[in-house]
Amino acid sequence: MLLNLPAAVKSRSCQKLIGGLLPLLLFACGSPNVGNGNSQQNGQETLKILSWQAPTILNPHLATGFKDAEASRIALEPLASFDHEGNLIPFLAAEIPSVENGGVATDGLSVTWKLKPDVLWSDGQPFSAEDVAFTYKFLSDPKTGATSTGTYEAIAKVEALDKNTVKVTFKEPNPAWFLPFVGSEGMILPQHIYKDFVGEKARQAPANLLPIGTGPYRVTSFKPGDVVLYEVNPHYRDRENVGFQQVEIKGGGDATSAARAVLQTGDADFALNLQVEDNILQSLAQGGKGEIVADLGSLSERVIFNLSDPDPARTNGDRSSVKFPHPFLQDPLVRKAITLGIDRDLIAKQLYGVTGQPTANVLLLPQQYASQNTSFQFNPTEAQQLLDQAGWKDSNGNGIRDKDGIELQMVFQTSVNPLRQKTQQVIKQTLQAIGVGVELKSIDPSVFFSGDPANPDTLERFQGDLSMFTTGNTNPDPSKYMQTFTCEAIPTAENQWSGDNYGRYCSEEYDQLWQTAVAELDPEKRQQSFIQMNDLLVDDYILVPLVHRASVVGVGDRLDGVQLTPWDRPTWNIKDWKPKAK
């Protein structure tokens, strides 16, 4: 049976997390909504946002990190998005398609979207269904190297039936008809601006830095890695109700200083991605200038294994290529030993506290997809036994195991962030205790998450052995997220390092499960396929899920209307943000 809408999603953000929390630390339950809705417009105000992981590009289809999508989302819009409960909310769409209104085909092969009439781009040009069809053309060209292609691979064609009607036809019946052009990966690009920048020229488009959008604000200036400035979009369809005259996103610094600027000094109104150690966060929450909002959604901090060899000496400089398997991380016994040597409970309790829980799963939400078959443990004794069994011994007495002239020595990389650096230290200490050498590497987040194919320190290039970061599914359907572990999603020089399968995992069994899930219309069978995919990744030790991480933001006491959803970026409803009534 074809569902008209995705199943409603209930967040677990308030389970076992609120007890003992300081009064000023607000945890979002149900639909996180900050402020009482009693707001007034003040056209002279500037909304000040801190994004310490500064954005580097404002085309979300070419972006790697959430930081870029958060900044893009202020100027660009999708056809629709998901609220906290997983309900579809129209943006550029006039209505949400359904079987009843004729929008969703009963055979599951197409969906037809009706668009809002008379919408204008921020340069005054008319928006139409042709722009939607063009956006598909742009991101589906392999030479574009779009990071959002996985959401669109089920599509056979996109047609503009008239200026306000667009039809998406799928290659086969698609239960996830609601994914393309929806949410942070569904933002529409203007054809008249990008028509000469499809394929190899995609990254040369000036609009990647100064986007033309249909959203409530338009970009006036952008210094990548530093500052984005916006003003009210004079052509926005509801500009009379836009809450601020200007918006500023300031990058740089660190998460702690961003939290302090909102919670203690009041120098900023909103701070993104507050990865701050628990005891510091609770102290800052007493500052009296704002509050912390945390939503335990779909994101997990994880450590991934590089299954390809990052050593330039062994690969003739062709680092992290599938042509050169990793000399020891290809061995599941070694991966299992490393997994058993990581203390997830310690990391979650001492570092994350109320903003995270230890987890064994890759797929966390919606709840019906969360596997009950997995578990985790910290067992250094068993880890050492597994390494002995795999033939890794400390033959030279330097404290690091070796085999066939190769040391069990790894480079462990992540982005610069105090919480991540402390997590690295904990993992290094416990792994060294079982004879695994660990060299820590911290990379500026503006580089690590940049997606720049020319930079060797990006997440995609992965020129280390272990890498730590956070991600998860960005909508209630996990198809696109779970596709990131398929063989075709591996970043390579040939695809301009644009894939999301950073660890270079490739399994025919996994790929078949994914193909089965995305074509299955029966919800229960589909659920089982996704759970099997999760279990395969966990049981084969392809990565180490560490912490089910809350999305944590700081909201100043003069800001009203912020709502968090697990299925879009925190800025998704910025059109509703207002200064609080005084």
Coordinates of C-alpha atoms in Angstrom, one line a residue:
M1 CA 0.0 0.0 0.0
L2 CA 1.3 3.4 -1.0
L3 CA 1.5 5.9 1.9
N4 CA 0.4 9.5 1.2
L5 CA 2.7 10.9 3.8
P6 CA 5.7 9.6 5.7
A7 CA 4.9 8.1 9.1
A8 CA 4.9 10.6 11.9
V9 CA 8.1 10.7 13.9
K10 CA 8.3 10.9 17.6
S11 CA 11.6 12.2 19.0
R12 CA 13.2 10.5 22.0
S13 CA 14.8 13.7 23.1
C14 CA 13.2 13.8 26.5
Q15 CA 13.7 10.2 27.5
K16 CA 16.1 9.9 30.4
L17 CA 17.8 13.2 29.6
I18 CA 16.1 15.9 31.7
G19 CA 16.6 14.6 35.1
G20 CA 19.0 16.8 37.1
L21 CA 19.2 19.3 34.3
L22 CA 19.7 23.0 35.2
P23 CA 16.5 25.0 34.8
L24 CA 18.0 27.1 32.1
L25 CA 18.8 24.1 29.9
L26 CA 15.7 23.6 27.9
F27 CA 15.2 20.3 26.2
A28 CA 12.8 20.1 23.3
C29 CA 10.0 17.6 23.6
G30 CA 7.5 17.0 20.9
S31 CA 7.9 20.0 18.6
P32 CA 10.7 22.2 19.9
N33 CA 9.5 25.8 19.9
V34 CA 11.4 28.5 21.6
G35 CA 9.3 31.6 22.6
N36 CA 5.6 32.0 23.2
G37 CA 4.8 33.2 19.7
N38 CA 4.0 36.7 20.9
S39 CA 6.4 38.7 18.7
Q40 CA 6.7 42.0 17.1
Q41 CA 8.6 43.1 14.0
N42 CA 11.5 45.5 14.3
G43 CA 12.8 46.3 10.9
Q44 CA 15.9 48.0 12.3
E45 CA 17.2 44.8 14.0
T46 CA 20.0 42.6 12.8
L47 CA 19.8 38.9 13.6
K48 CA 23.2 37.7 14.7
I49 CA 24.0 34.1 14.2
L50 CA 27.2 32.4 15.2
S51 CA 28.4 29.4 13.1
W52 CA 31.8 28.6 14.5
Q53 CA 32.2 26.0 11.7
A54 CA 32.0 28.7 9.1
P55 CA 30.3 28.1 5.8
T56 CA 32.5 27.9 2.7
I57 CA 29.9 27.6 -0.1
L58 CA 26.3 28.6 -0.4
N59 CA 25.2 26.0 -3.0
P60 CA 23.8 23.2 -0.9
H61 CA 24.1 20.7 -3.8
L62 CA 27.9 21.1 -3.8
A63 CA 28.2 21.3 0.0
T64 CA 29.6 18.6 2.4
G65 CA 28.9 20.0 5.9
F66 CA 25.7 21.0 7.6
K67 CA 27.3 24.5 8.1
D68 CA 26.9 25.2 4.4
A69 CA 23.3 23.9 4.2
E70 CA 22.4 26.0 7.3
A71 CA 23.6 29.2 5.6
S72 CA 22.1 28.3 2.2
R73 CA 18.7 27.5 3.7
I74 CA 18.3 31.2 4.6
A75 CA 18.2 32.3 0.9
L76 CA 17.1 29.1 -0.9
E77 CA 14.0 27.1 -0.5
P78 CA 12.7 23.6 -1.3
L79 CA 9.2 22.6 -2.5
A80 CA 8.5 21.4 1.0
S81 CA 10.1 20.3 4.2
F82 CA 9.4 18.2 7.3
D83 CA 8.4 19.5 10.7
H84 CA 9.5 17.8 13.9
E85 CA 6.8 15.1 13.7
G86 CA 7.7 14.2 10.1
N87 CA 4.7 16.1 8.5
L88 CA 5.3 17.7 5.2
I89 CA 5.1 21.5 5.2
P90 CA 4.9 23.4 1.9
F91 CA 7.4 26.1 1.0
L92 CA 7.4 26.7 -2.8
A93 CA 4.6 24.1 -3.2
A94 CA 1.0 25.3 -3.2
E95 CA -0.1 22.0 -1.5
I96 CA 1.3 18.7 -0.4
P97 CA 0.6 16.0 -3.0
S98 CA -1.5 13.0 -2.1
V99 CA -3.4 10.1 -3.7
E100 CA -6.6 11.9 -2.9
N101 CA -5.7 15.2 -4.6
G102 CA -4.2 13.4 -7.6
G103 CA -0.6 14.4 -6.8
V104 CA 0.7 11.0 -6.0
A105 CA 0.1 8.3 -8.6
T106 CA -1.6 5.2 -7.3
D107 CA 1.1 3.0 -9.0
G108 CA 3.9 4.9 -7.2
L109 CA 5.6 5.8 -10.4
S110 CA 5.1 9.6 -10.2
V111 CA 4.3 12.6 -8.1
T112 CA 3.0 15.9 -9.4
W113 CA 3.6 19.1 -7.5
K114 CA 1.5 22.2 -7.8
L115 CA 3.6 25.4 -7.2
K116 CA 2.7 28.7 -5.6
P117 CA 1.9 31.2 -8.3
D118 CA 3.7 34.5 -8.8
V119 CA 6.8 33.6 -6.8
L120 CA 9.9 35.7 -7.7
W121 CA 13.6 35.0 -7.3
S122 CA 15.5 37.6 -5.3
D123 CA 16.7 39.3 -8.5
G124 CA 13.0 39.8 -9.5
Q125 CA 12.9 37.1 -12.1
P126 CA 9.8 34.7 -12.0
F127 CA 10.2 31.3 -10.4
S128 CA 8.5 28.5 -12.3
A129 CA 8.4 24.7 -12.7
E130 CA 11.2 25.1 -15.3
D131 CA 13.5 25.9 -12.4
V132 CA 12.6 22.7 -10.6
A133 CA 13.3 20.6 -13.8
F134 CA 16.6 22.5 -14.3
T135 CA 17.7 21.8 -10.7
Y136 CA 17.4 18.1 -11.4
K137 CA 19.4 18.5 -14.6
F138 CA 22.1 20.4 -12.7
L139 CA 22.6 17.9 -9.9
S140 CA 22.1 14.7 -11.9
D141 CA 24.9 15.5 -14.3
P142 CA 27.8 13.3 -13.1
K143 CA 30.3 16.0 -14.0
T144 CA 28.6 18.4 -11.6
G145 CA 29.8 16.3 -8.7
A146 CA 26.7 17.1 -6.6
T147 CA 26.6 15.8 -3.0
S148 CA 22.8 15.4 -3.1
T149 CA 22.6 13.1 -6.1
G150 CA 21.6 10.0 -4.0
T151 CA 18.2 11.6 -3.3
Y152 CA 17.5 11.9 -7.0
E153 CA 18.8 8.6 -8.5
A154 CA 15.3 7.0 -8.4
I155 CA 14.1 9.6 -10.9
A156 CA 13.5 8.9 -14.6
K157 CA 12.6 12.4 -15.6
V158 CA 11.3 15.7 -14.3
E159 CA 8.9 17.7 -16.5
A160 CA 7.5 21.2 -16.2
L161 CA 3.9 20.6 -17.3
D162 CA 3.1 24.3 -17.1
K163 CA 4.7 27.2 -15.2
N164 CA 3.1 26.1 -11.9
T165 CA 3.1 22.3 -12.3
V166 CA 6.1 19.9 -12.2
K167 CA 5.9 16.1 -12.6
V168 CA 8.5 13.8 -11.2
T169 CA 8.5 10.3 -12.8
F170 CA 10.4 7.5 -11.1
K171 CA 12.2 4.6 -12.7
E172 CA 10.1 2.2 -10.7
P173 CA 7.4 2.4 -8.0
N174 CA 8.9 4.7 -5.3
P175 CA 7.6 4.7 -1.7
A176 CA 9.8 7.7 -1.0
W177 CA 8.2 10.0 -3.5
F178 CA 8.4 12.8 -1.0
L179 CA 12.3 13.0 -0.9
P180 CA 13.3 14.8 -4.2
F181 CA 13.1 18.6 -3.9
V182 CA 12.2 18.4 -0.2
G183 CA 14.2 19.5 2.9
S184 CA 17.8 20.8 2.9
E185 CA 18.8 18.6 0.0
G186 CA 15.8 19.7 -2.0
M187 CA 16.6 23.4 -2.5
I188 CA 15.7 24.8 -5.9
L189 CA 18.3 26.6 -8.0
P190 CA 17.4 29.3 -10.6
Q191 CA 17.8 28.2 -14.2
H192 CA 18.6 31.7 -15.5
I193 CA 21.6 31.9 -13.1
Y194 CA 23.0 28.4 -13.4
K195 CA 22.2 27.4 -17.0
D196 CA 25.8 28.0 -18.1
F197 CA 27.3 26.2 -15.0
V198 CA 26.2 22.6 -15.4
G199 CA 28.7 19.8 -15.2
E200 CA 32.4 20.6 -15.0
K201 CA 31.7 24.3 -14.6
A202 CA 29.4 23.9 -11.6
R203 CA 31.9 25.0 -9.1
Q204 CA 32.8 28.1 -11.1
A205 CA 29.3 29.6 -10.7
P206 CA 29.3 33.0 -9.0
A207 CA 26.0 32.1 -7.4
N208 CA 27.7 29.5 -5.3
L209 CA 28.9 32.4 -3.2
L210 CA 26.1 34.9 -3.8
P211 CA 23.0 32.8 -4.3
I212 CA 19.8 34.0 -5.9
G213 CA 16.9 32.5 -4.0
T214 CA 13.3 32.7 -3.2
G215 CA 13.7 32.7 0.6
P216 CA 13.0 35.6 3.1
Y217 CA 16.6 36.9 2.9
R218 CA 19.1 37.4 0.2
V219 CA 22.9 37.4 0.5
T220 CA 24.6 40.8 0.1
S221 CA 28.2 39.7 0.8
F222 CA 30.0 36.5 1.7
K223 CA 33.6 35.8 2.8
P224 CA 34.0 32.0 2.8
G225 CA 35.1 30.8 6.2
D226 CA 34.2 34.1 7.8
V227 CA 31.0 36.1 7.4
V228 CA 27.7 35.9 5.4
L229 CA 25.5 39.0 5.4
Y230 CA 21.9 39.0 4.3
E231 CA 19.1 41.6 3.9
V232 CA 15.4 41.2 3.5
N233 CA 14.6 39.8 0.0
P234 CA 12.6 42.6 -1.6
H235 CA 10.8 40.1 -3.8
Y236 CA 9.9 37.7 -1.1
R237 CA 6.2 36.8 -1.2
D238 CA 5.6 37.5 2.5
R239 CA 8.2 40.2 3.1
E240 CA 5.9 42.2 5.4
N241 CA 6.2 39.5 8.0
V242 CA 10.0 39.0 7.8
G243 CA 11.3 39.5 11.3
F244 CA 14.7 41.2 10.8
Q245 CA 16.1 43.8 8.4
Q246 CA 19.4 42.0 8.2
V247 CA 21.0 38.6 9.1
E248 CA 24.7 38.1 9.9
I249 CA 26.3 34.7 10.1
K250 CA 29.7 35.0 11.7
G251 CA 32.1 32.1 11.5
G252 CA 35.3 31.2 13.3
G253 CA 36.2 30.8 17.0
D254 CA 34.9 27.7 18.7
A255 CA 31.7 26.2 20.1
T256 CA 32.4 27.4 23.7
S257 CA 32.8 31.0 22.8
A258 CA 29.8 30.8 20.5
A259 CA 27.7 29.5 23.4
R260 CA 29.1 32.2 25.7
A261 CA 28.2 35.0 23.3
V262 CA 24.5 33.9 23.3
L263 CA 24.1 32.7 26.9
Q264 CA 26.3 35.0 28.9
T265 CA 27.2 38.2 27.1
G266 CA 24.2 38.5 24.8
D267 CA 26.4 39.6 21.9
A268 CA 24.6 37.1 19.5
D269 CA 21.1 35.9 19.1
F270 CA 21.6 32.3 17.9
A271 CA 24.5 29.8 17.9
L272 CA 24.7 26.7 15.8
N273 CA 26.1 23.3 16.6
L274 CA 27.2 23.8 20.2
Q275 CA 29.5 20.8 20.7
V276 CA 30.5 21.8 24.1
E277 CA 31.6 19.5 27.0
D278 CA 28.7 18.9 29.4
N279 CA 30.1 20.6 32.5
I280 CA 31.0 23.7 30.5
L281 CA 27.7 23.8 28.8
Q282 CA 25.8 23.6 32.1
S283 CA 27.8 26.4 33.5
L284 CA 27.2 28.6 30.5
A285 CA 23.5 27.9 30.7
Q286 CA 23.3 30.0 33.9
G287 CA 24.4 33.1 32.1
G288 CA 20.9 34.6 32.0
K289 CA 21.0 35.9 28.4
G290 CA 19.4 32.9 26.6
E291 CA 18.8 29.2 26.7
I292 CA 20.1 26.0 25.3
V293 CA 17.8 24.0 23.1
A294 CA 18.7 20.4 22.4
D295 CA 16.9 17.9 20.2
L296 CA 17.9 14.3 20.2
G297 CA 17.2 13.6 16.6
S298 CA 18.8 11.3 14.0
L299 CA 22.5 12.3 14.3
S300 CA 25.2 10.1 15.7
E301 CA 28.9 10.8 16.3
R302 CA 30.9 7.9 14.8
V303 CA 34.4 6.7 14.0
I304 CA 34.8 5.2 10.5
F305 CA 37.5 2.9 9.3
N306 CA 39.4 3.6 6.1
L307 CA 39.3 0.3 4.3
S308 CA 41.7 1.7 1.7
D309 CA 45.4 2.4 2.3
P310 CA 46.2 6.1 3.1
D311 CA 50.0 5.5 3.1
P312 CA 51.6 7.3 0.1
A313 CA 54.7 5.0 0.4
R314 CA 52.6 1.8 -0.2
T315 CA 50.3 3.3 -2.8
N316 CA 52.7 5.3 -5.0
G317 CA 50.9 8.4 -3.9
D318 CA 47.5 7.1 -4.8
R319 CA 46.2 7.4 -1.3
S320 CA 42.8 6.2 0.0
S321 CA 42.1 4.5 -3.4
V322 CA 40.0 1.3 -3.6
K323 CA 42.8 -0.1 -5.7
F324 CA 44.9 -0.4 -2.5
P325 CA 43.2 -2.2 0.4
H326 CA 44.2 -1.2 3.9
P327 CA 47.0 -3.5 5.2
F328 CA 45.1 -4.3 8.5
L329 CA 41.7 -2.5 8.6
Q330 CA 40.5 -4.9 5.9
D331 CA 40.7 -7.6 8.6
P332 CA 37.3 -7.8 10.5
L333 CA 39.1 -9.2 13.6
V334 CA 41.2 -6.0 13.8
R335 CA 38.2 -3.8 13.3
K336 CA 36.3 -5.7 16.0
A337 CA 39.2 -5.4 18.4
I338 CA 39.4 -1.6 17.9
T339 CA 35.6 -1.4 18.4
L340 CA 35.9 -3.3 21.7
G341 CA 38.7 -1.0 22.7
I342 CA 36.6 2.1 22.6
D343 CA 34.6 3.0 25.8
R344 CA 31.4 4.5 24.5
D345 CA 29.8 4.8 28.0
L346 CA 32.7 6.9 29.3
I347 CA 32.7 9.2 26.3
A348 CA 28.9 9.7 26.4
K349 CA 28.6 10.2 30.2
Q350 CA 31.7 12.3 30.9
L351 CA 31.9 14.4 27.8
Y352 CA 28.4 14.6 26.3
G353 CA 26.3 14.3 29.5
V354 CA 22.7 15.3 28.8
T355 CA 23.4 16.1 25.2
G356 CA 24.1 12.5 24.0
Q357 CA 23.7 8.8 24.7
P358 CA 26.0 5.9 23.8
T359 CA 24.7 3.9 20.8
A360 CA 25.4 0.8 18.8
N361 CA 23.3 1.8 15.8
V362 CA 24.0 3.7 12.6
L363 CA 20.3 4.3 11.9
L364 CA 18.5 5.9 14.9
L365 CA 15.3 7.5 13.7
P366 CA 12.5 7.1 12.9
Q367 CA 12.0 4.7 15.8
Q368 CA 10.6 1.9 13.6
Y369 CA 14.0 1.7 11.9
A370 CA 16.1 1.5 15.0
S371 CA 17.4 -2.0 15.4
Q372 CA 16.9 -3.9 18.6
N373 CA 19.4 -6.6 17.6
T374 CA 22.6 -4.7 18.3
S375 CA 24.6 -3.9 21.4
F376 CA 28.0 -2.6 22.4
Q377 CA 30.6 -3.3 25.1
F378 CA 34.0 -2.1 26.2
N379 CA 36.1 -5.2 26.6
P380 CA 39.9 -4.5 26.2
T381 CA 40.7 -8.1 27.3
E382 CA 38.8 -9.6 24.4
A383 CA 40.2 -6.9 22.1
Q384 CA 43.7 -8.1 22.9
Q385 CA 42.8 -11.7 22.4
L386 CA 41.4 -10.9 19.0
L387 CA 44.6 -9.1 18.0
D388 CA 46.7 -12.0 19.2
Q389 CA 44.4 -14.3 17.1
A390 CA 45.0 -12.1 14.1
G391 CA 48.7 -12.4 14.5
W392 CA 49.5 -8.9 15.8
K393 CA 52.2 -9.0 18.4
D394 CA 54.6 -6.4 19.9
S395 CA 57.8 -8.0 18.5
N396 CA 60.1 -5.1 19.2
G397 CA 58.8 -4.0 22.6
N398 CA 57.8 -0.5 21.6
G399 CA 54.3 -0.9 22.9
I400 CA 52.7 -1.1 19.5
R401 CA 51.8 -4.5 17.9
D402 CA 53.2 -5.3 14.5
K403 CA 52.9 -8.0 11.9
D404 CA 55.0 -8.7 8.7
G405 CA 56.9 -5.5 9.2
I406 CA 53.8 -3.3 9.5
E407 CA 53.1 -1.5 12.8
L408 CA 49.5 -1.3 14.1
Q409 CA 49.8 2.4 14.0
M410 CA 46.9 4.7 12.9
V411 CA 46.3 8.3 12.1
F412 CA 43.0 9.4 13.8
Q413 CA 41.5 12.5 12.3
T414 CA 38.6 14.8 13.0
S415 CA 37.6 18.5 12.9
V416 CA 39.0 21.0 15.4
N417 CA 36.6 21.2 18.4
P418 CA 37.4 20.8 22.1
L419 CA 34.8 18.1 22.6
R420 CA 36.1 16.1 19.7
Q421 CA 39.7 16.5 20.8
K422 CA 38.8 15.2 24.2
T423 CA 37.0 12.3 22.6
Q424 CA 40.2 11.6 20.6
Q425 CA 42.3 11.6 23.7
V426 CA 40.0 9.1 25.4
I427 CA 40.0 6.8 22.4
K428 CA 43.8 7.1 22.0
Q429 CA 44.4 6.1 25.6
T430 CA 42.2 3.0 25.5
L431 CA 43.5 1.8 22.2
Q432 CA 47.1 2.3 23.2
A433 CA 46.4 0.1 26.2
I434 CA 45.7 -2.8 23.8
G435 CA 48.8 -2.2 21.7
V436 CA 47.3 0.0 19.0
G437 CA 49.3 3.1 18.2
V438 CA 47.3 6.3 17.6
E439 CA 48.5 9.6 16.1
L440 CA 45.9 12.4 16.5
K441 CA 45.2 14.8 13.7
S442 CA 42.8 17.8 14.0
I443 CA 41.7 19.6 10.8
D444 CA 40.0 23.0 10.6
P445 CA 36.3 22.4 10.1
S446 CA 36.2 24.8 7.2
V447 CA 38.6 22.4 5.4
F448 CA 37.4 19.1 6.8
F449 CA 33.8 19.6 5.7
S450 CA 34.5 21.8 2.7
G451 CA 34.1 19.2 0.0
D452 CA 36.9 20.8 -1.9
P453 CA 38.2 18.1 -4.3
A454 CA 41.6 19.7 -4.4
N455 CA 42.2 19.7 -0.7
P456 CA 43.7 16.4 0.7
D457 CA 42.3 17.1 4.2
T458 CA 38.6 16.8 3.4
L459 CA 36.4 14.2 4.8
E460 CA 36.0 12.7 1.3
R461 CA 39.7 12.4 0.6
F462 CA 40.2 10.7 4.0
Q463 CA 44.0 10.4 4.1
G464 CA 44.0 8.8 7.6
D465 CA 43.0 5.5 9.2
L466 CA 40.2 6.6 11.5
S467 CA 37.9 9.6 11.0
M468 CA 35.3 11.0 13.5
F469 CA 32.3 13.2 12.6
T470 CA 28.5 13.4 13.0
T471 CA 25.9 12.6 10.4
G472 CA 22.5 10.9 10.1
N473 CA 19.4 10.8 7.9
T474 CA 18.0 14.3 7.2
N475 CA 14.4 13.2 6.6
P476 CA 12.1 10.5 7.9
D477 CA 12.9 8.2 5.0
P478 CA 16.4 6.7 5.5
S479 CA 17.0 5.8 1.8
K480 CA 19.5 8.5 1.0
Y481 CA 21.3 8.2 4.3
M482 CA 21.8 4.4 4.0
Q483 CA 22.8 4.8 0.3
T484 CA 26.0 6.5 1.6
F485 CA 27.4 3.0 2.4
T486 CA 26.8 1.6 -1.1
C487 CA 29.7 0.9 -3.5
E488 CA 28.7 3.6 -5.9
A489 CA 28.9 6.2 -3.2
I490 CA 32.7 5.8 -2.7
P491 CA 34.6 9.1 -3.3
T492 CA 37.2 8.7 -6.1
A493 CA 39.4 11.0 -8.1
E494 CA 37.2 10.1 -11.1
N495 CA 34.0 11.5 -9.4
Q496 CA 35.9 14.5 -8.1
W497 CA 35.8 13.0 -4.5
S498 CA 32.0 13.7 -4.4
G499 CA 30.7 10.5 -2.8
D500 CA 29.7 10.0 0.9
N501 CA 31.0 6.5 1.5
Y502 CA 34.2 7.9 3.1
G503 CA 35.4 4.6 4.4
R504 CA 35.4 2.9 1.0
Y505 CA 33.1 0.1 2.2
C506 CA 31.8 -2.1 -0.6
S507 CA 29.5 -5.1 -0.1
E508 CA 27.2 -6.8 -2.7
E509 CA 25.0 -8.0 0.2
Y510 CA 24.5 -4.5 1.5
D511 CA 23.9 -3.0 -2.0
Q512 CA 21.3 -5.6 -2.7
L513 CA 19.5 -4.9 0.6
W514 CA 19.5 -1.2 -0.3
Q515 CA 18.1 -1.9 -3.8
T516 CA 15.4 -4.0 -2.2
A517 CA 14.4 -1.4 0.4
V518 CA 14.1 1.6 -2.0
A519 CA 11.8 -0.3 -4.3
E520 CA 9.7 -2.0 -1.6
L521 CA 6.2 -0.5 -1.1
D522 CA 5.3 -2.7 1.9
P523 CA 6.2 -0.7 5.0
E524 CA 7.0 -3.7 7.1
K525 CA 9.2 -5.4 4.6
R526 CA 11.0 -2.1 3.9
Q527 CA 11.6 -1.6 7.6
Q528 CA 13.2 -5.0 7.9
S529 CA 15.6 -4.3 5.0
F530 CA 16.8 -1.1 6.6
I531 CA 17.3 -2.8 9.9
Q532 CA 19.3 -5.5 8.2
M533 CA 21.5 -2.9 6.6
N534 CA 22.1 -1.3 10.0
D535 CA 23.0 -4.7 11.5
L536 CA 25.3 -5.6 8.7
L537 CA 27.3 -2.4 9.2
V538 CA 27.5 -2.9 12.9
D539 CA 28.1 -6.6 12.9
D540 CA 30.9 -6.3 10.3
Y541 CA 32.5 -3.5 12.3
I542 CA 32.5 -1.1 9.3
L543 CA 32.3 1.9 11.7
V544 CA 31.9 2.5 15.4
P545 CA 28.7 4.4 16.3
L546 CA 29.7 6.4 19.4
V547 CA 27.1 8.7 20.7
H548 CA 23.5 9.5 19.7
R549 CA 24.1 13.2 19.6
A550 CA 21.5 15.9 20.2
S551 CA 21.4 18.9 17.9
V552 CA 22.3 21.7 20.3
V553 CA 21.8 25.4 19.6
G554 CA 21.9 28.5 21.7
V555 CA 18.9 30.9 21.5
G556 CA 19.1 34.4 22.8
D557 CA 16.4 35.8 25.0
R558 CA 15.3 38.4 22.4
L559 CA 14.6 35.8 19.7
D560 CA 11.3 34.2 19.2
G561 CA 9.9 31.5 16.8
V562 CA 12.8 29.0 16.6
Q563 CA 11.7 25.5 16.0
L564 CA 14.0 22.5 15.6
T565 CA 13.3 19.4 13.5
P566 CA 15.5 16.4 13.0
W567 CA 14.6 16.5 9.3
D568 CA 16.0 19.9 8.3
R569 CA 18.6 22.4 9.3
P570 CA 18.0 24.6 12.3
T571 CA 17.5 27.7 10.0
W572 CA 14.7 25.9 8.1
N573 CA 11.9 28.1 9.5
I574 CA 13.9 31.4 9.7
K575 CA 11.0 33.1 7.9
D576 CA 9.1 32.7 11.3
W577 CA 11.9 34.1 13.5
K578 CA 11.1 37.4 15.1
P579 CA 12.4 39.7 17.8
K580 CA 10.6 39.0 21.1
A581 CA 7.9 41.4 22.2
K582 CA 9.3 43.8 24.8

